[in-house]
GROMACS .gro file of C-alpha atoms in nm:
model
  427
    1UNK     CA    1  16.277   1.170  16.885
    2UNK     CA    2  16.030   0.875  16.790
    3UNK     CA    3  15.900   0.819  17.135
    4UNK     CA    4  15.625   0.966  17.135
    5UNK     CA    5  15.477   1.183  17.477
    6UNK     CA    6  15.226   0.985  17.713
    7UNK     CA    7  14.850   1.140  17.771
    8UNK     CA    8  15.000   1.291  18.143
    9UNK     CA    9  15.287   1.498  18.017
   10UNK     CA   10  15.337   1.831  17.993
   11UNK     CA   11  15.185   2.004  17.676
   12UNK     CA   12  15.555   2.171  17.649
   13UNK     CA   13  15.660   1.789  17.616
   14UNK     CA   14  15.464   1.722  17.343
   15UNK     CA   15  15.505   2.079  17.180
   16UNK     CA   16  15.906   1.989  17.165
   17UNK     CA   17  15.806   1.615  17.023
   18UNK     CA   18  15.579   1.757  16.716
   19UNK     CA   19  15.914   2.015  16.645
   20UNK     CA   20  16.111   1.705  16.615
   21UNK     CA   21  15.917   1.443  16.410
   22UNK     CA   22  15.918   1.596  16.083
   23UNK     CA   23  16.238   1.664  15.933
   24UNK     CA   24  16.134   2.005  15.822
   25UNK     CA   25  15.915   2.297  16.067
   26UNK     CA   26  15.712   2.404  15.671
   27UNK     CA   27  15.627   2.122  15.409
   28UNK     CA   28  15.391   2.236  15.191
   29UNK     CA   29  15.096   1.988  15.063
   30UNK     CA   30  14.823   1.781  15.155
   31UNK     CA   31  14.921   1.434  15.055
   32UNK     CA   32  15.077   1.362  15.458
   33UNK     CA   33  14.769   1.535  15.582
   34UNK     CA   34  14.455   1.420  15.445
   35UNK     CA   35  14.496   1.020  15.507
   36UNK     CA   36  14.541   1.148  15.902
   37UNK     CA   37  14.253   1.383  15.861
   38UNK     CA   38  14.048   1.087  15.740
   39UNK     CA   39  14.142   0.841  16.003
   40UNK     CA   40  14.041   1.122  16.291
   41UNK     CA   41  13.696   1.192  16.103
   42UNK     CA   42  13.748   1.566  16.100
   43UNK     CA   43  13.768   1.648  15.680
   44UNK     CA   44  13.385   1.715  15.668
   45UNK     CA   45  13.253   1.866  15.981
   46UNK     CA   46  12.884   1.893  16.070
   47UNK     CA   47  12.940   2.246  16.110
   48UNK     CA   48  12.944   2.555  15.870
   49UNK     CA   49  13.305   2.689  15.781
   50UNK     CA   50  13.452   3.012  15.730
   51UNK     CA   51  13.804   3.009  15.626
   52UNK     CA   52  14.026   3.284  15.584
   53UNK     CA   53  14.322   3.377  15.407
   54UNK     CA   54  14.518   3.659  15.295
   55UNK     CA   55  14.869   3.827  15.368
   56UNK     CA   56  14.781   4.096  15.653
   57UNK     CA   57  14.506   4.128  15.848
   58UNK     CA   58  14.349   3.715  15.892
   59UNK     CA   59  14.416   3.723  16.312
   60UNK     CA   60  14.145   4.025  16.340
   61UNK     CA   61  13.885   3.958  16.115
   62UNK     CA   62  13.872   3.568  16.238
   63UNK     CA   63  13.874   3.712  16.586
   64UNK     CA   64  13.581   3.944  16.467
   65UNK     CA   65  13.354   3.690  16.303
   66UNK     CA   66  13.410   3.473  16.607
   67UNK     CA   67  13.305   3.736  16.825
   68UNK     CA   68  12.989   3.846  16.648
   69UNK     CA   69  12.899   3.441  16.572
   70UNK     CA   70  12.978   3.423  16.996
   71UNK     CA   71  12.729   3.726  17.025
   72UNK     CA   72  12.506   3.542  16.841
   73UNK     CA   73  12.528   3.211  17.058
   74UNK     CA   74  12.685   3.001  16.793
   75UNK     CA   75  12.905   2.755  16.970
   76UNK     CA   76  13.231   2.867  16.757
   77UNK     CA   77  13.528   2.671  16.743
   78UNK     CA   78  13.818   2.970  16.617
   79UNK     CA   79  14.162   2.805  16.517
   80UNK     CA   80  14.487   3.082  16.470
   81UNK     CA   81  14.858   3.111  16.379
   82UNK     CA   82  15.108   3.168  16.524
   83UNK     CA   83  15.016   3.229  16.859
   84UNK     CA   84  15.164   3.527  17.092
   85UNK     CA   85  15.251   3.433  17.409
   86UNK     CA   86  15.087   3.054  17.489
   87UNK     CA   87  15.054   2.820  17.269
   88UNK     CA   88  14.660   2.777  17.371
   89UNK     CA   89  14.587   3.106  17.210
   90UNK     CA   90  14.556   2.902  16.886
   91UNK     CA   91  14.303   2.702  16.960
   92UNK     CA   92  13.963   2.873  17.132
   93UNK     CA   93  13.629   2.742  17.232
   94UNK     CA   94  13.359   3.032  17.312
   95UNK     CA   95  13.590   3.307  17.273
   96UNK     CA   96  13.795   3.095  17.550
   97UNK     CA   97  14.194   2.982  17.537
   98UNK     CA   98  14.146   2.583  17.566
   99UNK     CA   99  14.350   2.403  17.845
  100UNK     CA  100  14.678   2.227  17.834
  101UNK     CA  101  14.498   1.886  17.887
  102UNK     CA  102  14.265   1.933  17.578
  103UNK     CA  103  14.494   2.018  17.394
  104UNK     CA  104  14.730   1.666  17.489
  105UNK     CA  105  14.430   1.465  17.454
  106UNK     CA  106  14.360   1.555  17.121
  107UNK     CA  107  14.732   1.548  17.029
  108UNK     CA  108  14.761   1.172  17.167
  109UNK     CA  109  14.442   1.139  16.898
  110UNK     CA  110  14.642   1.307  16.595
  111UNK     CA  111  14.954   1.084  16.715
  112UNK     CA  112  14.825   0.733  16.689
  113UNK     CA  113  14.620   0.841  16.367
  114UNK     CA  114  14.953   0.923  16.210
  115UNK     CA  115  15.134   0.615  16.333
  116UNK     CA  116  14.845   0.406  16.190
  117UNK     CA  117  14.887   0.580  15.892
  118UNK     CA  118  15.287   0.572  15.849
  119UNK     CA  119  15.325   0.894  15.770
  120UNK     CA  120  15.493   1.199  15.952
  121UNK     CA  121  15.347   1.524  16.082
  122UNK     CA  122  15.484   1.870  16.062
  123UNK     CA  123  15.447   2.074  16.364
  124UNK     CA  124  15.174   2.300  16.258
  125UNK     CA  125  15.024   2.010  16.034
  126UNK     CA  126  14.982   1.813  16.405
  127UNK     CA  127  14.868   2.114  16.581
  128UNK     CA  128  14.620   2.258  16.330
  129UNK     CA  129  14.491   1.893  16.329
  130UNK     CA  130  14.475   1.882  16.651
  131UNK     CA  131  14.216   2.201  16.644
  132UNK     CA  132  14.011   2.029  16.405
  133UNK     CA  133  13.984   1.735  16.651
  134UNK     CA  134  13.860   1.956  16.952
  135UNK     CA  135  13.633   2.128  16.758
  136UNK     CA  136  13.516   1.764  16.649
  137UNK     CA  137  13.468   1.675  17.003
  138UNK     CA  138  13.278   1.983  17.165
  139UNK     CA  139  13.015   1.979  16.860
  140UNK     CA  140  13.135   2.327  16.771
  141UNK     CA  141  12.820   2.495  16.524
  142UNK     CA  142  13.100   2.688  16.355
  143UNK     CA  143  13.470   2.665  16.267
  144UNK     CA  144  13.677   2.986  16.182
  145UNK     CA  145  13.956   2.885  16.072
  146UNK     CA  146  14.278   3.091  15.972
  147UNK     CA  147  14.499   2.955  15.677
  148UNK     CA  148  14.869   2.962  15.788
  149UNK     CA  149  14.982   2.984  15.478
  150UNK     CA  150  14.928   3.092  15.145
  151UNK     CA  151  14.593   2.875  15.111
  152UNK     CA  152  14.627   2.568  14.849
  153UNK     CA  153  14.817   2.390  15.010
  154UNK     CA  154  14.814   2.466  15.373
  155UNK     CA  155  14.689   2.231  15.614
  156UNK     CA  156  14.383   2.421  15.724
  157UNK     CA  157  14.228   2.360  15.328
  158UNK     CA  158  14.186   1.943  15.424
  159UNK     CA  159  13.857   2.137  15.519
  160UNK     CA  160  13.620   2.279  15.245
  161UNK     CA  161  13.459   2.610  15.357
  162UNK     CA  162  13.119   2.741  15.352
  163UNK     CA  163  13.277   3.099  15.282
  164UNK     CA  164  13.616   3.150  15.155
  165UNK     CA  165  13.748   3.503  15.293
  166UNK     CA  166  14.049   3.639  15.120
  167UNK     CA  167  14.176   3.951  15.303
  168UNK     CA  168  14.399   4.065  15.026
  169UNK     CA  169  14.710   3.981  14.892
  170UNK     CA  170  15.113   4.112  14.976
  171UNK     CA  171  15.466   4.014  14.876
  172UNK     CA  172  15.544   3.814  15.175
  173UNK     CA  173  15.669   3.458  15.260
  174UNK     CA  174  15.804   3.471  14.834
  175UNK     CA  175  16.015   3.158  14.925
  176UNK     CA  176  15.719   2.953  14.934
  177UNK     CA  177  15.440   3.103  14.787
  178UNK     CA  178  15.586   3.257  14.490
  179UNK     CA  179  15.755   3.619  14.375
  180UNK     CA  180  15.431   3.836  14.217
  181UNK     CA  181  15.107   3.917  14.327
  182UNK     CA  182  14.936   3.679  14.061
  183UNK     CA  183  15.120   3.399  14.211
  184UNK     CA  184  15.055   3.437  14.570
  185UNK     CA  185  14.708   3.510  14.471
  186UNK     CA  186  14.675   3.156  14.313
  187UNK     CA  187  14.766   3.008  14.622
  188UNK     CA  188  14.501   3.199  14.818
  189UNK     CA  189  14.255   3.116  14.582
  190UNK     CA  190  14.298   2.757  14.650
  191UNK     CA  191  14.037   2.773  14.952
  192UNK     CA  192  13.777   2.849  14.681
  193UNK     CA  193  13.530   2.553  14.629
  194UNK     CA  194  13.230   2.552  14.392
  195UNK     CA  195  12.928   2.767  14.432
  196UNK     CA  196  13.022   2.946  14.775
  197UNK     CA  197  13.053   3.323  14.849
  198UNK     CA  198  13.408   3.441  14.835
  199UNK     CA  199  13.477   3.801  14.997
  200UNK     CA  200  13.796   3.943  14.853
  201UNK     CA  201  13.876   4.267  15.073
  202UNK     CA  202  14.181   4.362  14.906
  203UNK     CA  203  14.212   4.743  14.782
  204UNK     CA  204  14.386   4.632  14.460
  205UNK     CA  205  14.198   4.512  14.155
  206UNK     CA  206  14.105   4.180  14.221
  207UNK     CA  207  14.404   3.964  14.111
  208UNK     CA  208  14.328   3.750  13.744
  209UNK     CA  209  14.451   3.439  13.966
  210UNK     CA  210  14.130   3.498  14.196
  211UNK     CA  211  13.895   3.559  13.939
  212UNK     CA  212  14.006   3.235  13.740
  213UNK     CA  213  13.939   3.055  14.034
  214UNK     CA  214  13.564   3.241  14.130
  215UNK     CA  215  13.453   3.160  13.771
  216UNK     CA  216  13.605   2.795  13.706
  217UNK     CA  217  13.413   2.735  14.050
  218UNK     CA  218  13.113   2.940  13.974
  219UNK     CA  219  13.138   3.097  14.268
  220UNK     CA  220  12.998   3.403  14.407
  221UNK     CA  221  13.264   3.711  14.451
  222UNK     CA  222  13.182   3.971  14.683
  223UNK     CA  223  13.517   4.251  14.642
  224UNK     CA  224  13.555   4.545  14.867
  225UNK     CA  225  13.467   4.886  14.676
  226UNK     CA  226  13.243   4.717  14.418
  227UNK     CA  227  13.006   4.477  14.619
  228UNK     CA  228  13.006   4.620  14.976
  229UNK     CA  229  13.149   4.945  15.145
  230UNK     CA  230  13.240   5.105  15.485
  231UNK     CA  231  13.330   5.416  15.576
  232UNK     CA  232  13.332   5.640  15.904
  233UNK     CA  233  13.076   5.829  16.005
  234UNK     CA  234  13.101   6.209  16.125
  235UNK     CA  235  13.054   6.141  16.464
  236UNK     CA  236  13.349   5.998  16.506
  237UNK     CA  237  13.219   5.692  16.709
  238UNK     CA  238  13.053   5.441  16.450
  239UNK     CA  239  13.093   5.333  16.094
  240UNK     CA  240  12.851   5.264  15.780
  241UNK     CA  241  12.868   4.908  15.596
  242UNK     CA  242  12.659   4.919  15.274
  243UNK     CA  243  12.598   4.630  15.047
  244UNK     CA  244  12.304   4.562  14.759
  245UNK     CA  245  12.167   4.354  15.052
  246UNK     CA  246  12.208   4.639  15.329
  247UNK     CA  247  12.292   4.893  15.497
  248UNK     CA  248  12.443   4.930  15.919
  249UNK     CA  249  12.551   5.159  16.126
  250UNK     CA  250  12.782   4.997  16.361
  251UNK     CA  251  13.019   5.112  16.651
  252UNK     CA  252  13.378   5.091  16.612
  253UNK     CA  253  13.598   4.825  16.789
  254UNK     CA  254  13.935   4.786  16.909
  255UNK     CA  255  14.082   4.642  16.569
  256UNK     CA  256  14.106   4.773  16.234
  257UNK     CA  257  13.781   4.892  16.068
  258UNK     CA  258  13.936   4.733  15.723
  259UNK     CA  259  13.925   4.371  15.902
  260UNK     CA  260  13.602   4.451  16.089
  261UNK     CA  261  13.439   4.521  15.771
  262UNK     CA  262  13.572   4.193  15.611
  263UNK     CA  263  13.406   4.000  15.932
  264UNK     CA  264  13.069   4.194  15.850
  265UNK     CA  265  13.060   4.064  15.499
  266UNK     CA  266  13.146   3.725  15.554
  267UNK     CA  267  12.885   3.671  15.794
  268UNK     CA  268  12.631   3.893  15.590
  269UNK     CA  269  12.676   3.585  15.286
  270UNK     CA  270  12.728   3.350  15.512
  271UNK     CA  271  12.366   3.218  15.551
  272UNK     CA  272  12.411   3.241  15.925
  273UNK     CA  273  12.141   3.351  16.095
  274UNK     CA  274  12.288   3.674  16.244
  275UNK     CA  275  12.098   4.039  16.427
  276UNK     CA  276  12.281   4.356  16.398
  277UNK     CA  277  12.221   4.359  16.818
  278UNK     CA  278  12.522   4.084  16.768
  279UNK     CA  279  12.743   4.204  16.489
  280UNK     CA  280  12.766   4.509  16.747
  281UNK     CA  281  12.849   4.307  17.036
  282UNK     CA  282  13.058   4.103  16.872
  283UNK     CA  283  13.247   4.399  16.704
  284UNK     CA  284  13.299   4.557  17.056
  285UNK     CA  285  13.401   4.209  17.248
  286UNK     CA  286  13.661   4.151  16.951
  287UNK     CA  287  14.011   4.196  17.102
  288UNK     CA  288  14.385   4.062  16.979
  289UNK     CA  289  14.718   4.124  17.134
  290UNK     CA  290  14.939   4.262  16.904
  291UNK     CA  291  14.741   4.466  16.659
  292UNK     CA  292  14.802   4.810  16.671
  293UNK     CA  293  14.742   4.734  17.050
  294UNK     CA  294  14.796   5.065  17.282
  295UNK     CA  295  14.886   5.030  17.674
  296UNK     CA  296  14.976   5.250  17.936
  297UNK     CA  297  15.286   5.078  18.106
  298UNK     CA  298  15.480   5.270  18.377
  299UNK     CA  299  15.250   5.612  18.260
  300UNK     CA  300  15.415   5.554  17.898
  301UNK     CA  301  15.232   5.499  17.606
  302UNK     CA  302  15.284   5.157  17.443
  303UNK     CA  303  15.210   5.062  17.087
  304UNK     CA  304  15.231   4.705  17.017
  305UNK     CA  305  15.213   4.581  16.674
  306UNK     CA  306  15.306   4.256  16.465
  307UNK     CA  307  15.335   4.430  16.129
  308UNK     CA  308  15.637   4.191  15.981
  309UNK     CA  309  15.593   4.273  15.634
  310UNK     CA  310  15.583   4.601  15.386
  311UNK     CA  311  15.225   4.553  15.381
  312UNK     CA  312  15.149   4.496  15.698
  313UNK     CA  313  15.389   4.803  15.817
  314UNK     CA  314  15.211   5.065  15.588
  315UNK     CA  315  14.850   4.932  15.762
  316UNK     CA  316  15.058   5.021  16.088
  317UNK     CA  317  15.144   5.372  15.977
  318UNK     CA  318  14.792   5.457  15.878
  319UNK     CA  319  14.674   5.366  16.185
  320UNK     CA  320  14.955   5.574  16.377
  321UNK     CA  321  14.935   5.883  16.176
  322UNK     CA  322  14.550   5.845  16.323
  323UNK     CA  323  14.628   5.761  16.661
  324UNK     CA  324  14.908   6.083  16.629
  325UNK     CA  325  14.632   6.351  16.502
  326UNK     CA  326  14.415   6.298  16.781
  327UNK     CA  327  14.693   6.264  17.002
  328UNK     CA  328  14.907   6.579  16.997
  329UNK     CA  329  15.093   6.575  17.263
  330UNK     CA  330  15.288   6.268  17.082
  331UNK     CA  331  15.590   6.451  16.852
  332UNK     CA  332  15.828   6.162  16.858
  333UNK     CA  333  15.828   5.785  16.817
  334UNK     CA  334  16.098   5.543  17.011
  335UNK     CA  335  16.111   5.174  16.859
  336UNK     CA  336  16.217   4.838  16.999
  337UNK     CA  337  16.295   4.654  16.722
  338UNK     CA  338  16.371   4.359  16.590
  339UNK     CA  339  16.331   4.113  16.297
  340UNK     CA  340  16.360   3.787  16.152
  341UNK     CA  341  16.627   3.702  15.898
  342UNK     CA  342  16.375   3.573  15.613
  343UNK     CA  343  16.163   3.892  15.598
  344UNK     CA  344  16.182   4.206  15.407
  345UNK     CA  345  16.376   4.479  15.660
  346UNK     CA  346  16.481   4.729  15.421
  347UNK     CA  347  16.136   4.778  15.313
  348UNK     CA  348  16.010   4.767  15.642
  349UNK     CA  349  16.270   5.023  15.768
  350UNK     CA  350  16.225   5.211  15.461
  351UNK     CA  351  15.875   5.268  15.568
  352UNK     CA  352  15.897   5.330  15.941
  353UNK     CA  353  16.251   5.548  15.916
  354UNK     CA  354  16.052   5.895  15.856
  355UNK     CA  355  15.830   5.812  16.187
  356UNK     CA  356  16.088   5.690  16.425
  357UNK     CA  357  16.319   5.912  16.591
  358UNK     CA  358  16.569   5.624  16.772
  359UNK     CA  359  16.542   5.292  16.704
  360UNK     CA  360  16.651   5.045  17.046
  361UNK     CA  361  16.741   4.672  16.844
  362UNK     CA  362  16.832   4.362  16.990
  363UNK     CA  363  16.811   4.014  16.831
  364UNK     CA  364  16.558   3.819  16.877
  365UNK     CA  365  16.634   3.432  17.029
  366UNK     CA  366  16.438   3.223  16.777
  367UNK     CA  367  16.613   3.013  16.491
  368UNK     CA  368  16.499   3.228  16.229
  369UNK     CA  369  16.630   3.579  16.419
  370UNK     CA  370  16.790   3.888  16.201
  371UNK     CA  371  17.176   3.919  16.312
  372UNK     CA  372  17.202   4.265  16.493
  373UNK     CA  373  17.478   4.310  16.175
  374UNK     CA  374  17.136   4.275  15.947
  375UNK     CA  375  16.943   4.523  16.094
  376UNK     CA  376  17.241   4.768  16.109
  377UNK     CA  377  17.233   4.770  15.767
  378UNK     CA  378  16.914   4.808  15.680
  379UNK     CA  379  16.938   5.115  15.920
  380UNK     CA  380  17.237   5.279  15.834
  381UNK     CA  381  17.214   5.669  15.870
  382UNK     CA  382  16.938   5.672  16.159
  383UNK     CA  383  17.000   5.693  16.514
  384UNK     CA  384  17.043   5.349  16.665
  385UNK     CA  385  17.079   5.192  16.990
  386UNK     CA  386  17.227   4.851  17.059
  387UNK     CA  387  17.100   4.564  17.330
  388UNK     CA  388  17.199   4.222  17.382
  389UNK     CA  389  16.792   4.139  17.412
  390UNK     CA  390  16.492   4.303  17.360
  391UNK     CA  391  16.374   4.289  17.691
  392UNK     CA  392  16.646   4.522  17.761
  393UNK     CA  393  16.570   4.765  17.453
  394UNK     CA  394  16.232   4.779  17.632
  395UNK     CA  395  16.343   4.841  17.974
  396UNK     CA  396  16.555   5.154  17.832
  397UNK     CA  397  16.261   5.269  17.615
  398UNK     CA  398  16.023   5.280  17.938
  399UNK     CA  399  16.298   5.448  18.163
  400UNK     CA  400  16.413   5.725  17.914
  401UNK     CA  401  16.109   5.805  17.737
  402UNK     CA  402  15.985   6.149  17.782
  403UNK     CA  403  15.635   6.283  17.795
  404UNK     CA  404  15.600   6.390  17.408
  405UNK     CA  405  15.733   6.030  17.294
  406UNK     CA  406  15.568   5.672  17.266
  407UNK     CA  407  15.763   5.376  17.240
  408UNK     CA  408  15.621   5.113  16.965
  409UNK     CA  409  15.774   4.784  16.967
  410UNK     CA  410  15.709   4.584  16.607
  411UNK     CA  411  15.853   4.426  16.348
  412UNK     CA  412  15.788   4.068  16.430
  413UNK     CA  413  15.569   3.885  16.669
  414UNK     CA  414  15.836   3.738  16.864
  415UNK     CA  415  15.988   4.083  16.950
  416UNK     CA  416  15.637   4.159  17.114
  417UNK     CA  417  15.635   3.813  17.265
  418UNK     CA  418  15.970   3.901  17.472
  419UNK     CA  419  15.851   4.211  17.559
  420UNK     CA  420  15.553   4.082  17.705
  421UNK     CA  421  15.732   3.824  17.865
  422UNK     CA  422  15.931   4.087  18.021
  423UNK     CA  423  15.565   4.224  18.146
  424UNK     CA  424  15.451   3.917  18.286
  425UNK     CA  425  15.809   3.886  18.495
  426UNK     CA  426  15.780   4.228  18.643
  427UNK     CA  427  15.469   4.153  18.781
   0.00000   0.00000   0.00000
């Protein structure tokens, strides 16, 4: 399809044309990009930029340091990937979903920049352009912005950051960005540029790859456990962040303290101008769908959670065996579950098997799904259920579930995405 979408269609419309220009949906590299990023204007903003990357864990803590930079009054532009359930949830002004029309406009903008140029867009080369663009437009103060991925050569690093956040490093997405920690961790260490603060929140050591890259850029590395600190405080209701610099007591949010903490850091190096009033506020506004997300649905107790990797699954289970000793009355889990193909579901399982009692799987309807015949594998010897979709592993969860059980759908954020389109139809 070469034809490209006028300025009054549909944003589906032009959604289905940036799936079809490029012959591939990933295409690692910036030589395509940065000629388009020129001719828009957007590869050095007049704004300050905080980029993150990392394998688990990027979706909260650029929601959080939007949140507190919101609190603050910042005009923030925050850019994300994938998105959940609309495609707008990518791309937010003010803590605000931008509109279908926006969004067109500025993709008519990245369209006739790319013509001009000869070159072809991928789809989330276009789109993340497309972000930049808007942010261009409104003036934004700030840009979070969250790498895609790995880092070097994803799309997002056209931009050079003011802070370079890497929220630690996992084997996932090996295909592309390599089979060992040290060589994923190069390719998050390419949104390190000279003489900026880099927060590495990882628990590991920090990786050689990362430290190469701090000290051939000179740098300034600020690592979890050696440079700043958080822990919970006895009451139960509020946390402690300690650096050289200082020391807060904050209130717990909605999303993981680990991420939370990250946010903190980045925006106490940051050079932002930034009270602890709004690092509270913004801590208690931040809110994303799909992390470790509980809802009471039908009197049921829902856990949602996008956890699609080993590493991301074992952050899940900590946060569950919490949730579970303050909640008692919870003795069994029910999942609706389902996968894609490319990812690691014998780990995955192999973590979540002693926690689940039944397991209700369906495949997912996205190019990249798990074959029901995959998952049965990977799950051989528990107690399984079969469904033709996971809307109608959910609907079974909700109707059989007893009082002592929660149902926690996971594994991938499409199988939360057709649940919650099953919410929205029921409504």
């Amino acid at each position: 399809m070469n034809t490209a979408p006028l300025a009054t269609d549909s944003l589906n419309t032009w959604l289905d044309y940036w799936s079809h220009v490029h012959v591939t949906g990933i295409d690692l590299g910036l030589e395509r990009v940065i000629p388009v990023a020129e001719k828009l204007g957007v590869i050095r903003p007049q704004a300050k930029v905080l980029t993150v990357a990392g394998t688990n864990g990027k979706g909260s803590t650029t929601t959080t340091l939007a949140a507190i930079l919101n609190a603050q009054g910042y005009k923030v532009g925050l850019y994300q990937s994938p998105h959940i359930y609309r495609f707008n949830e990518r791309v937010k002004l003010a803590g605000i979903e931008v509109d279908d029309q926006t969004l067109v406009d500025a993709f008519v903008q990245v369209d006739q920049a790319r013509r001009d140029c000869d070159l072809s867009l991928s789809f989330f080369e276009a789109t993340t352009l497309a972000a930049f663009v808007i942010f261009k437009a409104q003036q934004c103060d700030v840009w979070v912005l969250e790498v895609g991925l790995g880092g070097r050569l994803d799309v997002v690093n056209v931009i050079d950051p003011e802070v370079a956040v890497i929220t630690n490093i996992g084997l996932d997405h090996t295909d592309w960005l390599g089979d060992s920690i040290e060589k994923i961790a190069f390719e998050k260490a390419g949104i390190i540029r000279p003489n900026i603060p880099v927060i590495f929140a990882g628990l590991q050591e920090v990786p050689q790859a990362i430290q190469n890259k701090v000290e051939e850029s000179q740098a300034k590395l600020f690592a979890l456990n050696r440079d700043y600190f958080y822990q919970y405080s006895e009451d139960g209701q509020s946390w402690m962040f300690a650096s050289s610099g200082s020391t807060l007591k904050l209130p717990l949010g909605a999303l993981a303290l680990e991420n939370i903490s990250t946010a903190v850091a980045a925006i106490l190096v940051s050079g932002l101008k930034v009270t602890q009033a709004a690092i509270a506020q913004g801590i208690q506004n931040a809110k994303l769908p799909g992390r470790f997300e509980i809802r009471q649905i039908q009197d049921k107790t829902v856990i949602f959670d996008a956890g699609h990797n080993p590493h991301g699954v074992e952050f899940l289970l900590n946060q569950l065996r919490k949730f579970l000793e303050y909640n008692k009355q919870y003795t069994e889990v029910i999942s609706v579950f389902s996968m894609l193909a490319d990812k690691d579901i014998n780990s995955v399982v192999d973590l979540l098997k002693d926690t689940v009692l039944t397991w209700k799987i369906a495949p997912l309807t996205v190019p990249r799904a798990a074959a029901i015949a995959q998952l049965d594998e990977a799950l051989q010897g528990e107690t399984v259920q079969h469904f033709n979709s996971v809307q109608l592993a959910f609907e079974s969860a909700l109707n059989e579930t007893k009082n002592n059980q929660l149902i926690l759908v996971c594994g991938s954020f499409h199988t939360l995405e057709a649940v919650w389109e099953y919410l929205e139809e029921c409504q």
